[in-house]
Short mmCIF file of C-alpha atoms (C1' of nucleotides) in Angstrom, two decimals:
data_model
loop_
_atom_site.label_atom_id
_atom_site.label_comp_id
_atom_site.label_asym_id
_atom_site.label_seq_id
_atom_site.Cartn_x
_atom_site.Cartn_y
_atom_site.Cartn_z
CA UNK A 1172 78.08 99.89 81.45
CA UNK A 1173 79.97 103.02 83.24
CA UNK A 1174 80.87 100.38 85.84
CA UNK A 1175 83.26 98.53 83.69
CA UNK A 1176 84.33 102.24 82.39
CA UNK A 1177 84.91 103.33 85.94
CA UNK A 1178 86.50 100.15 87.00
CA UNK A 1179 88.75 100.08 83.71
CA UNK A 1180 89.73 103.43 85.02
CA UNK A 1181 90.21 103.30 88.37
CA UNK A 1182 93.17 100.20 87.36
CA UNK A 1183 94.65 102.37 84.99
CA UNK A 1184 94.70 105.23 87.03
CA UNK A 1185 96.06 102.94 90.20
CA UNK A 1186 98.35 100.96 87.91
CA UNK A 1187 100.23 103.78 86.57
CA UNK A 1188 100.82 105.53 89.55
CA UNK A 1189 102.02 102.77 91.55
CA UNK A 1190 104.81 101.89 88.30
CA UNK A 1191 105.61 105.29 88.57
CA UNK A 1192 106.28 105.24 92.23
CA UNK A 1193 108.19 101.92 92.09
CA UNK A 1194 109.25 100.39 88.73
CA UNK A 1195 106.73 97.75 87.00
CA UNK A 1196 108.30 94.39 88.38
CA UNK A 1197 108.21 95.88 91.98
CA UNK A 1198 104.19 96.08 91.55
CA UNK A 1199 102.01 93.01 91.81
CA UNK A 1200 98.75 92.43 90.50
CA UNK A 1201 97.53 92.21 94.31
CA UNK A 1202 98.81 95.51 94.88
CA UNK A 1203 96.96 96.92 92.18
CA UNK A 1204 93.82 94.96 93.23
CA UNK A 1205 94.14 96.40 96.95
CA UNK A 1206 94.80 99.57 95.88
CA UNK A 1207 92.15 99.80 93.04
CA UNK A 1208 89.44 98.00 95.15
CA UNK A 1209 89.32 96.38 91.43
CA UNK A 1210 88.83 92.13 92.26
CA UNK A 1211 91.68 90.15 90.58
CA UNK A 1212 88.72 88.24 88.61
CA UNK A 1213 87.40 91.63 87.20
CA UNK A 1214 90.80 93.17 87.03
CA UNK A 1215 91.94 89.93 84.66
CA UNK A 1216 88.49 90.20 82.47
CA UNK A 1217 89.65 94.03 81.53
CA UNK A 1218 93.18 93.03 81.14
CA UNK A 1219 93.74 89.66 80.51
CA UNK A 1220 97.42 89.41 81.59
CA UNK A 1221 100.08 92.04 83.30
CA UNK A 1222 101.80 92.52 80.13
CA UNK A 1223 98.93 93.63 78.54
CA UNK A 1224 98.08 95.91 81.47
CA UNK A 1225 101.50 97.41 81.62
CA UNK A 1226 101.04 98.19 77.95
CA UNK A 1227 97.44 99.88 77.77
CA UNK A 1228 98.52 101.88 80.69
CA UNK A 1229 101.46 103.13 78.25
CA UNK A 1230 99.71 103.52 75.66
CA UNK A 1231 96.77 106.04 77.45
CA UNK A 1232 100.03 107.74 79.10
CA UNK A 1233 101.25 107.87 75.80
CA UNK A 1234 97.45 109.73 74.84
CA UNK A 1235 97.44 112.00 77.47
CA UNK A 1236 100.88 113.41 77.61
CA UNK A 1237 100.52 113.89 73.60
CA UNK A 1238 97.27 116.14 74.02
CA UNK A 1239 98.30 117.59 77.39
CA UNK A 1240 101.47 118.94 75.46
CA UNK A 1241 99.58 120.12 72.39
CA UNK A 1242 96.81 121.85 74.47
CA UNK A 1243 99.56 123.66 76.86
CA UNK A 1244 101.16 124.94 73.18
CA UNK A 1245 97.75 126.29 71.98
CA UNK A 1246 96.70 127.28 75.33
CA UNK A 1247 99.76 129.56 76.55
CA UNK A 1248 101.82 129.76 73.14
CA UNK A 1249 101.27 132.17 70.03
CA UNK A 1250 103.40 131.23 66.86
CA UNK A 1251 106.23 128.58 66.35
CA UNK A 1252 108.82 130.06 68.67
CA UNK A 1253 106.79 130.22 71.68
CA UNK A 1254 104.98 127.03 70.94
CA UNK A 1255 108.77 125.01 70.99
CA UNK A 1256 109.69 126.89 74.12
CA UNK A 1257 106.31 126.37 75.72
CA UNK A 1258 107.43 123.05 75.97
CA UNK A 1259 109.67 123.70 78.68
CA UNK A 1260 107.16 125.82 80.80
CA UNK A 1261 104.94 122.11 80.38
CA UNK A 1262 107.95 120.43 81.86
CA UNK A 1263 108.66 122.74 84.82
CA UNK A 1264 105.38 121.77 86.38
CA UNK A 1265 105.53 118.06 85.30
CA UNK A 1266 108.58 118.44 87.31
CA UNK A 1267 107.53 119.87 90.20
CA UNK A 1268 105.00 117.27 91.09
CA UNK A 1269 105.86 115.91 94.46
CA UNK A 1270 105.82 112.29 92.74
CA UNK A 1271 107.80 113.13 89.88
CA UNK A 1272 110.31 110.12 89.46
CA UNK A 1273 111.15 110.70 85.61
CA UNK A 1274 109.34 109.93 82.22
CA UNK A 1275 107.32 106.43 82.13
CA UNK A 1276 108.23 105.20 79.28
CA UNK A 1277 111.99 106.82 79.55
CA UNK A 1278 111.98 104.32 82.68
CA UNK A 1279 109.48 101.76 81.28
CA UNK A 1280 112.11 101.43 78.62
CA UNK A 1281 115.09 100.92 80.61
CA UNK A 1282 113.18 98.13 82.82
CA UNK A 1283 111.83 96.66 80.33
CA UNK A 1284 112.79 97.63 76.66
CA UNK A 1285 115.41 94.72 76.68
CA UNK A 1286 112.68 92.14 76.78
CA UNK A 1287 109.51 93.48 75.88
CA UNK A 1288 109.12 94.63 72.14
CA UNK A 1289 105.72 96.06 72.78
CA UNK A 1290 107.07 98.04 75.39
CA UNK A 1291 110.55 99.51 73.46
CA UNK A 1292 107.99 99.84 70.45
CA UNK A 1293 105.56 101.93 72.69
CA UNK A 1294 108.59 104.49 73.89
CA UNK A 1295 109.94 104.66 70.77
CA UNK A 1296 106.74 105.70 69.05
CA UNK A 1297 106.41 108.28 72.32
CA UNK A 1298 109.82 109.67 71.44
CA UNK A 1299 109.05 110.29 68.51
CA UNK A 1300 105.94 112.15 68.97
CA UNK A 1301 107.72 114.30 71.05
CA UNK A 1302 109.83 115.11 68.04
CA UNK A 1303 107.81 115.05 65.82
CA UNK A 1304 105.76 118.05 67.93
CA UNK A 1305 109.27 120.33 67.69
CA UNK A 1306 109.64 119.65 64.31
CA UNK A 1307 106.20 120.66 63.80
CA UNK A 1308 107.54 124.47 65.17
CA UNK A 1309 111.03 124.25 63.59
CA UNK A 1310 109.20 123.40 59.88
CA UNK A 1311 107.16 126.41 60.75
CA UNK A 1312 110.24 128.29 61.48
CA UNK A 1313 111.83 127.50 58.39
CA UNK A 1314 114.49 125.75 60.47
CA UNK A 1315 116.76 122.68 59.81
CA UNK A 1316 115.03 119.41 61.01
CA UNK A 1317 118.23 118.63 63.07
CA UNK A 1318 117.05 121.84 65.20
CA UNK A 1319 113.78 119.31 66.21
CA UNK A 1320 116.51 116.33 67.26
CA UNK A 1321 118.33 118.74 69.51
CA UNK A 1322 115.22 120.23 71.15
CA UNK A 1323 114.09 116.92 71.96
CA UNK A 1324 117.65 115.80 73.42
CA UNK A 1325 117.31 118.86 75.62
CA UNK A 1326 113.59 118.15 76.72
CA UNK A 1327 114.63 114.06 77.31
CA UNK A 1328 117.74 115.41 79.16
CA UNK A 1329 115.96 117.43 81.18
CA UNK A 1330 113.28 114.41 81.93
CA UNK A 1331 116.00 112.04 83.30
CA UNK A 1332 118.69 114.62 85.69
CA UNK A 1333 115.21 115.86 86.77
CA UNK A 1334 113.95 112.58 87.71
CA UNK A 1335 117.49 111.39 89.24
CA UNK A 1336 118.19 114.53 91.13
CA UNK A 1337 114.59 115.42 92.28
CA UNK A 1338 115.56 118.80 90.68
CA UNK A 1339 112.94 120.97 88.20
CA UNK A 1340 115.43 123.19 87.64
CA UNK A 1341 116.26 121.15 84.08
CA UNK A 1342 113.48 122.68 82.85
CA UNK A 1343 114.12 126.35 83.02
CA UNK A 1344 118.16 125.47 82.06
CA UNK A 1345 116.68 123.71 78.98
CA UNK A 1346 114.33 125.94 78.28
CA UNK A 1347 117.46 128.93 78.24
CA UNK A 1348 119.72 126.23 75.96
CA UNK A 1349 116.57 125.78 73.62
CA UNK A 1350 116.41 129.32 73.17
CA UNK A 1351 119.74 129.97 72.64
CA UNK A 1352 119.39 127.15 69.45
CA UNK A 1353 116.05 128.63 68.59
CA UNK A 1354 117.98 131.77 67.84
CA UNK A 1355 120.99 130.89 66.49
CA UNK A 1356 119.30 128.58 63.60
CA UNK A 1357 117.42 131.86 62.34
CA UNK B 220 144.86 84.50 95.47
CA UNK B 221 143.96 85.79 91.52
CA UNK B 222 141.07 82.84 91.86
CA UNK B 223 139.26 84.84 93.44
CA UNK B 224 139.47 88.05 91.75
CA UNK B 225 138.95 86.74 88.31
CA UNK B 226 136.27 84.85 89.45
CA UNK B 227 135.07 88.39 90.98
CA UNK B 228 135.81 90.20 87.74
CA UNK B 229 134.27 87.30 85.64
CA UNK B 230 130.92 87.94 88.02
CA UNK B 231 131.16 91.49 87.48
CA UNK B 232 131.37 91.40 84.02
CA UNK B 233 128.87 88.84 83.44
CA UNK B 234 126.20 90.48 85.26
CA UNK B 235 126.83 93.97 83.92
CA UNK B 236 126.59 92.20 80.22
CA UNK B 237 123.54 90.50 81.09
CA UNK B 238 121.61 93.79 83.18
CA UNK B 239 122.62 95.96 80.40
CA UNK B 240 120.65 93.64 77.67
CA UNK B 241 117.86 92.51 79.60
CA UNK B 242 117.25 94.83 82.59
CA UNK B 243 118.24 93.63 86.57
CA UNK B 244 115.17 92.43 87.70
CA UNK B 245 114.83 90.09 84.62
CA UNK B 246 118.36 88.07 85.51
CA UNK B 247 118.48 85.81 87.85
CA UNK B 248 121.29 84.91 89.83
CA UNK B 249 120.74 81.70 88.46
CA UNK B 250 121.54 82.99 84.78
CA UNK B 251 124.71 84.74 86.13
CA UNK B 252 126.23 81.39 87.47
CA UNK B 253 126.05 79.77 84.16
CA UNK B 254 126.93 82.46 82.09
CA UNK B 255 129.87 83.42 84.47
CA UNK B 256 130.70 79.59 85.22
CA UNK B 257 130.99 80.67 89.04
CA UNK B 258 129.18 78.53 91.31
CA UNK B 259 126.62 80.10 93.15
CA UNK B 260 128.71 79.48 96.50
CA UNK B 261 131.34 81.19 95.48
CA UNK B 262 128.86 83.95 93.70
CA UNK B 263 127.07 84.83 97.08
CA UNK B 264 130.39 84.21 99.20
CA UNK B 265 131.94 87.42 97.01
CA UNK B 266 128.57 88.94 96.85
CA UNK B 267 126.32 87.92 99.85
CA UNK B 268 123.23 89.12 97.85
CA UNK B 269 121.70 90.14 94.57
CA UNK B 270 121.34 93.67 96.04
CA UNK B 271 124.93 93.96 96.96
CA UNK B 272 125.72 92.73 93.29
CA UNK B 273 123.92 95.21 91.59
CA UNK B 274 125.52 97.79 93.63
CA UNK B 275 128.91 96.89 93.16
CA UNK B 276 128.23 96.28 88.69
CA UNK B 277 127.24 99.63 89.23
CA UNK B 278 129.52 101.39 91.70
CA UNK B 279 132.25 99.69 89.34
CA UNK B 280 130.70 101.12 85.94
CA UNK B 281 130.41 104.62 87.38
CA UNK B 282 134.43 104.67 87.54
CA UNK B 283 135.20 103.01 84.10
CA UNK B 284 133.08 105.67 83.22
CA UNK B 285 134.64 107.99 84.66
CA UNK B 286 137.99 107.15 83.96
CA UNK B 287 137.19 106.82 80.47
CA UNK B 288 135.65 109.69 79.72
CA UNK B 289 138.90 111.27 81.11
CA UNK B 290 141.40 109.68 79.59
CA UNK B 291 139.26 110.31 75.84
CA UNK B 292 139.78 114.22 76.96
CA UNK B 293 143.33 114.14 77.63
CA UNK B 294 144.00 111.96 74.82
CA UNK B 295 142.07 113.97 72.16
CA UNK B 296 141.46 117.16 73.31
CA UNK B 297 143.70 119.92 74.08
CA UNK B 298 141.76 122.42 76.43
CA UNK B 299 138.67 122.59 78.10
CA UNK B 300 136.67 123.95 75.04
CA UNK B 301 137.37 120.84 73.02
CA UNK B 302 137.81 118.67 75.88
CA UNK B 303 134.05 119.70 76.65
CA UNK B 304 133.09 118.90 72.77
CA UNK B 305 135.32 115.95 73.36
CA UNK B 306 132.56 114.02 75.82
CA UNK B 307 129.60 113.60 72.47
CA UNK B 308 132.68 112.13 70.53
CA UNK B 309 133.28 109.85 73.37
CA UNK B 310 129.27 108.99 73.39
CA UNK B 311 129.34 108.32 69.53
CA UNK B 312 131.59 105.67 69.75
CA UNK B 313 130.08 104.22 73.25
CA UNK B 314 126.27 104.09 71.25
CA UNK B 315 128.04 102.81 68.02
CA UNK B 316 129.11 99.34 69.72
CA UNK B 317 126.19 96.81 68.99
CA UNK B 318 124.85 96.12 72.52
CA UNK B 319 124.31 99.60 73.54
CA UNK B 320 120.43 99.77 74.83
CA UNK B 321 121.10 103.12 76.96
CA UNK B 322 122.87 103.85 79.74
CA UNK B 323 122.91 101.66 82.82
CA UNK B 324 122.52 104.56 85.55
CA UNK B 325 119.39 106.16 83.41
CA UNK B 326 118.24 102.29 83.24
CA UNK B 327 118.52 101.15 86.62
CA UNK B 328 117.22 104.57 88.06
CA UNK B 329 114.09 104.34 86.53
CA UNK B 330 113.92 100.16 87.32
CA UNK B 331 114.85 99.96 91.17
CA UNK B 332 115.62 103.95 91.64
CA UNK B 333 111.89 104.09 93.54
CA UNK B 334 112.55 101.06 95.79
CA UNK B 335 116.41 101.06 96.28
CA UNK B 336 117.65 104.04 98.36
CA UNK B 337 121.13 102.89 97.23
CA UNK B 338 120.78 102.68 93.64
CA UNK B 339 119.26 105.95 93.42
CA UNK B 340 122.13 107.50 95.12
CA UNK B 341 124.65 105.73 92.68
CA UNK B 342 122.64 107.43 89.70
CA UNK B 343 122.61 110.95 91.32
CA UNK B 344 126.45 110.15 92.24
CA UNK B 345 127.09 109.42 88.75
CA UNK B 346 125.17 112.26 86.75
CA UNK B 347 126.90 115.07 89.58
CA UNK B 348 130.23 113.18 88.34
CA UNK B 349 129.61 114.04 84.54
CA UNK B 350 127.77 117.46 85.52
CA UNK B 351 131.58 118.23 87.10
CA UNK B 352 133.26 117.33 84.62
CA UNK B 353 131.53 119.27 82.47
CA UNK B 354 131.69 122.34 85.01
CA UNK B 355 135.76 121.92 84.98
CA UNK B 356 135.59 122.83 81.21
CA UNK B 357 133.01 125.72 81.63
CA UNK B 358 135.23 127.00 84.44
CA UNK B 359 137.79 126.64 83.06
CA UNK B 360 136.38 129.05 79.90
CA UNK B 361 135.01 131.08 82.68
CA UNK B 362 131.45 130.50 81.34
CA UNK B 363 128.83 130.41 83.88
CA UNK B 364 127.67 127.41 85.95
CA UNK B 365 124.69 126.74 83.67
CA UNK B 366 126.39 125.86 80.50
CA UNK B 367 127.50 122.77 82.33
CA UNK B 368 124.23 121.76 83.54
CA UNK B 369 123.08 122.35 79.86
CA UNK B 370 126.04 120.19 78.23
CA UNK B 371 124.83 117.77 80.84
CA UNK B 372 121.18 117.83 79.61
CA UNK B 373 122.35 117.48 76.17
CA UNK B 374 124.61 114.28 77.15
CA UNK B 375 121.75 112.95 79.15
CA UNK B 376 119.58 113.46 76.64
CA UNK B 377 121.34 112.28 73.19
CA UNK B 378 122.17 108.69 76.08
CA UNK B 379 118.17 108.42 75.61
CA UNK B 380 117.49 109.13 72.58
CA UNK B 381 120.34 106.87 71.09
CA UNK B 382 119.42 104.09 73.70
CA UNK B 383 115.57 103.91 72.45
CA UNK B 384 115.96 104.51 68.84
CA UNK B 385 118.89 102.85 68.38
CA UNK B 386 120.63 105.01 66.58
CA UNK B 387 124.22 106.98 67.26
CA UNK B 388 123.07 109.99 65.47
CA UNK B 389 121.94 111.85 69.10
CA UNK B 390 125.64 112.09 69.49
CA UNK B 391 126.20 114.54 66.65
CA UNK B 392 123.13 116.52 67.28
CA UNK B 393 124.28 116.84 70.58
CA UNK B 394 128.36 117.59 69.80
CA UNK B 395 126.75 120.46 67.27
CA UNK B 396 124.19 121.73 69.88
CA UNK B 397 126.85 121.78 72.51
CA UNK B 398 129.56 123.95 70.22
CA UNK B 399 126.68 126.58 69.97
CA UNK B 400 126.37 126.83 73.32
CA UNK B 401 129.81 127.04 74.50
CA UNK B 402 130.39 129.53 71.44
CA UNK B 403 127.68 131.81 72.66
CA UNK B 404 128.53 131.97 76.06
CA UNK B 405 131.61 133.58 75.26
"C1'" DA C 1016 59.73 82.21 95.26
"C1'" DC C 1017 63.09 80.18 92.81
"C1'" DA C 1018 66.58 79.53 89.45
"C1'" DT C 1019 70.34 81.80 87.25
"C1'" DC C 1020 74.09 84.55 86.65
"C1'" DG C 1021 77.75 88.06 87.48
"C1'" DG C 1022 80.88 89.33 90.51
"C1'" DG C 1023 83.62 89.75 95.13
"C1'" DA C 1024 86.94 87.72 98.41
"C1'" DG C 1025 90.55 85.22 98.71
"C1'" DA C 1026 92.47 80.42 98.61
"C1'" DA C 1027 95.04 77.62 95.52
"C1'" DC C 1028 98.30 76.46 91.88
"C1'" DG C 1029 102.39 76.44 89.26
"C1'" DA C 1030 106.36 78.83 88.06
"C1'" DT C 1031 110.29 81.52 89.19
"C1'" DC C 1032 113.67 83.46 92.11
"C1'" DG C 1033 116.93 84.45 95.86
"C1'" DT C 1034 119.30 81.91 99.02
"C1'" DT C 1035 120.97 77.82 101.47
"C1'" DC C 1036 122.07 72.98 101.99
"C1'" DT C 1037 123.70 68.40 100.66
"C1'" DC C 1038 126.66 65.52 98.55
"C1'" DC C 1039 130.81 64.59 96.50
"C1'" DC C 1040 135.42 65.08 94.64
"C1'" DG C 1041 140.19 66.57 94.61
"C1'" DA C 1042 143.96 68.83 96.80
"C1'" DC C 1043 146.81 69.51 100.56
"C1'" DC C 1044 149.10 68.14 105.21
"C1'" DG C 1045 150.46 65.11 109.00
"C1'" DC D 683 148.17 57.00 103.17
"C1'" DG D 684 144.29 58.91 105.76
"C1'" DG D 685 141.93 62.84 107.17
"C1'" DT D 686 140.35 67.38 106.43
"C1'" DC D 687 138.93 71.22 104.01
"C1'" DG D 688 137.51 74.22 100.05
"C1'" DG D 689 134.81 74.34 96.39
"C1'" DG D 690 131.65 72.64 92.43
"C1'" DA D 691 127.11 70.91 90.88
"C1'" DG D 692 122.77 71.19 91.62
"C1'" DA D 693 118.81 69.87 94.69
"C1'" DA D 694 116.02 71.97 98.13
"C1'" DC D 695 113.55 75.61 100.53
"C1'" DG D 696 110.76 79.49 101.37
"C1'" DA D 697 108.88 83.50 99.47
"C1'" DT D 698 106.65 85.92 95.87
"C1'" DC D 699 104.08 86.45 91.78
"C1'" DG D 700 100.95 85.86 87.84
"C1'" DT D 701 96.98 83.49 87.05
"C1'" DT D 702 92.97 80.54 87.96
"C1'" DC D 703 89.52 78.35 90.82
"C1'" DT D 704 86.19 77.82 94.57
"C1'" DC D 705 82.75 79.37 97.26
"C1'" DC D 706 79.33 82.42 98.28
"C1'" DC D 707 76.22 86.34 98.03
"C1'" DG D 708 73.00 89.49 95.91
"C1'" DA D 709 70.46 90.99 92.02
"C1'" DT D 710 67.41 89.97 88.34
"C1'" DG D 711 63.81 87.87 85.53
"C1'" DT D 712 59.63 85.13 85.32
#
DNA sequence: ACATCGGGAGAACGATCGTTCTCCCGACCG
DNA sequence: CGGTCGGGAGAACGATCGTTCTCCCGATGT
């Protein structure tokens, strides 16, 4: 049935942008239902409680972000050193969307990390993705796995004083720090 | 009367303890009365709502924080160079203590920053604070404006990383990233 | 045509939460 | 000693939320 597929969709699609917009405890399952023209009956029949939502919509992020990243590196990137800097170029225009309000699960975790092990377990495993991706470059490099951590402290940096100050100018000051590192560690 | 200011301090420390492990929205004021042992008149006669408290935990973290972090320069650094190097020794030690699960601006940003106009402001108030203390070093060195916002990014950053993997290494990786930055804008 | 079934709209339920109110005690003041 | 007042304990209230239930309609199969 594509109607279940479309309806599946149209909840996560609804769900995560209205958790991005205002936190997940701000968001009730009636917003999502008014906003997703989902019913709550068919809404609870795909996802069977909120946590469980609130997870499978962090876990697709999770997904997408993963092959939107490694598609922008293939896509605009030749070699290693452009791949680890592309990733700042795919931040700049993450950043300048007009709804930007920081990373989900960078939030997600903060809100909820403290009492949801699913959802610390699903940011963690995000995290590291997003390290393991640099490390990916700096291996290729023949650089010192330590060179991966500090990449990724300059792309999660960059995620949160973007998010607070409503600034994508993180991006581009990461991206110069990044390069500086990229070129020392040779 | 000192009543009522350690029963205000007892408040305020109780509900930073508890917001810090489990998030704002999951504490109720109901949890902060018995683990503060202030009755809940006296809670809402110092704070006259929940709103108000989470405003002041916060308004009073952002200056321990910031009188911390400059009493650890002056103490053991001599000079903006290592006073600036100084700040990822002083985030070792605050992601080596047990609870540490992040930090409570990045936290409560991404929680209530998209629905309260105030606690978004504290957060921006509070990463400009360590972005200018960062700039008095770089100034100081006469280094351009950027290698602040980059020490800042690398701060922010290793506060994440350390927060959702639990680990205090981000603080190293950080203090070594940071020394080749400052050491190459010279 | 009629029975059946899935699904929509939204009322209802039970729990929780922020906030206020009631009741009571103990201290202070004439 | 009697009255008053501040404050503690916790019940009560109203709102909200996650979840379930009721009622009804429309489609489908024979």
């Amino acid at each position: 049935m594509s109607d279940a597929e479309t309806a599946e969709l149209k909840v996560l699609d609804t769900a995560q942008r209205l958790f991005d917009a205002r936190g997940v405890q701000a968001v009730g399952m009636d917003a999502i239902r008014s906003a997703s023209g989902v019913s709550l009956k068919r809404l609870y029949q795909l996802f069977p409680s909120k946590d469980l939502l609130v997870e499978a919509v962090l876990r697709r992020r999770d997904e997408a972000v993963r092959s939107s990243l490694a598609a922008h590196g293939e896509r605009t990137a030749d070699g290693p050193y452009e791949r680890a800097l592309a990733v700042f170029d795919w931040l700049a225009a993450w950043f300048a969307e007009p709804e930007f309000r920081g990373c989900a699960f960078i939030n997600g975790f903060g809100e909820l990390g403290g009492v949801s092990p699913a959802v610390a377990a699903i940011s963690r495993d995000h995290k590291e993705a997003l390290r393991a991706y640099f490390a990916e470059q700096t291996d290729a490099l023949g650089a010192p796995l330590v060179l991966a951590d500090q990449l990724s402290l300059l792309a999660n940096g960059a995620m949160v004083v973007a998010g607070i100050t409503g600034s994508a100018e993180p991006a581009a000051q990461a991206k110069a720090a990044a390069r500086v590192l990229l070129d020392t560690t040779r």
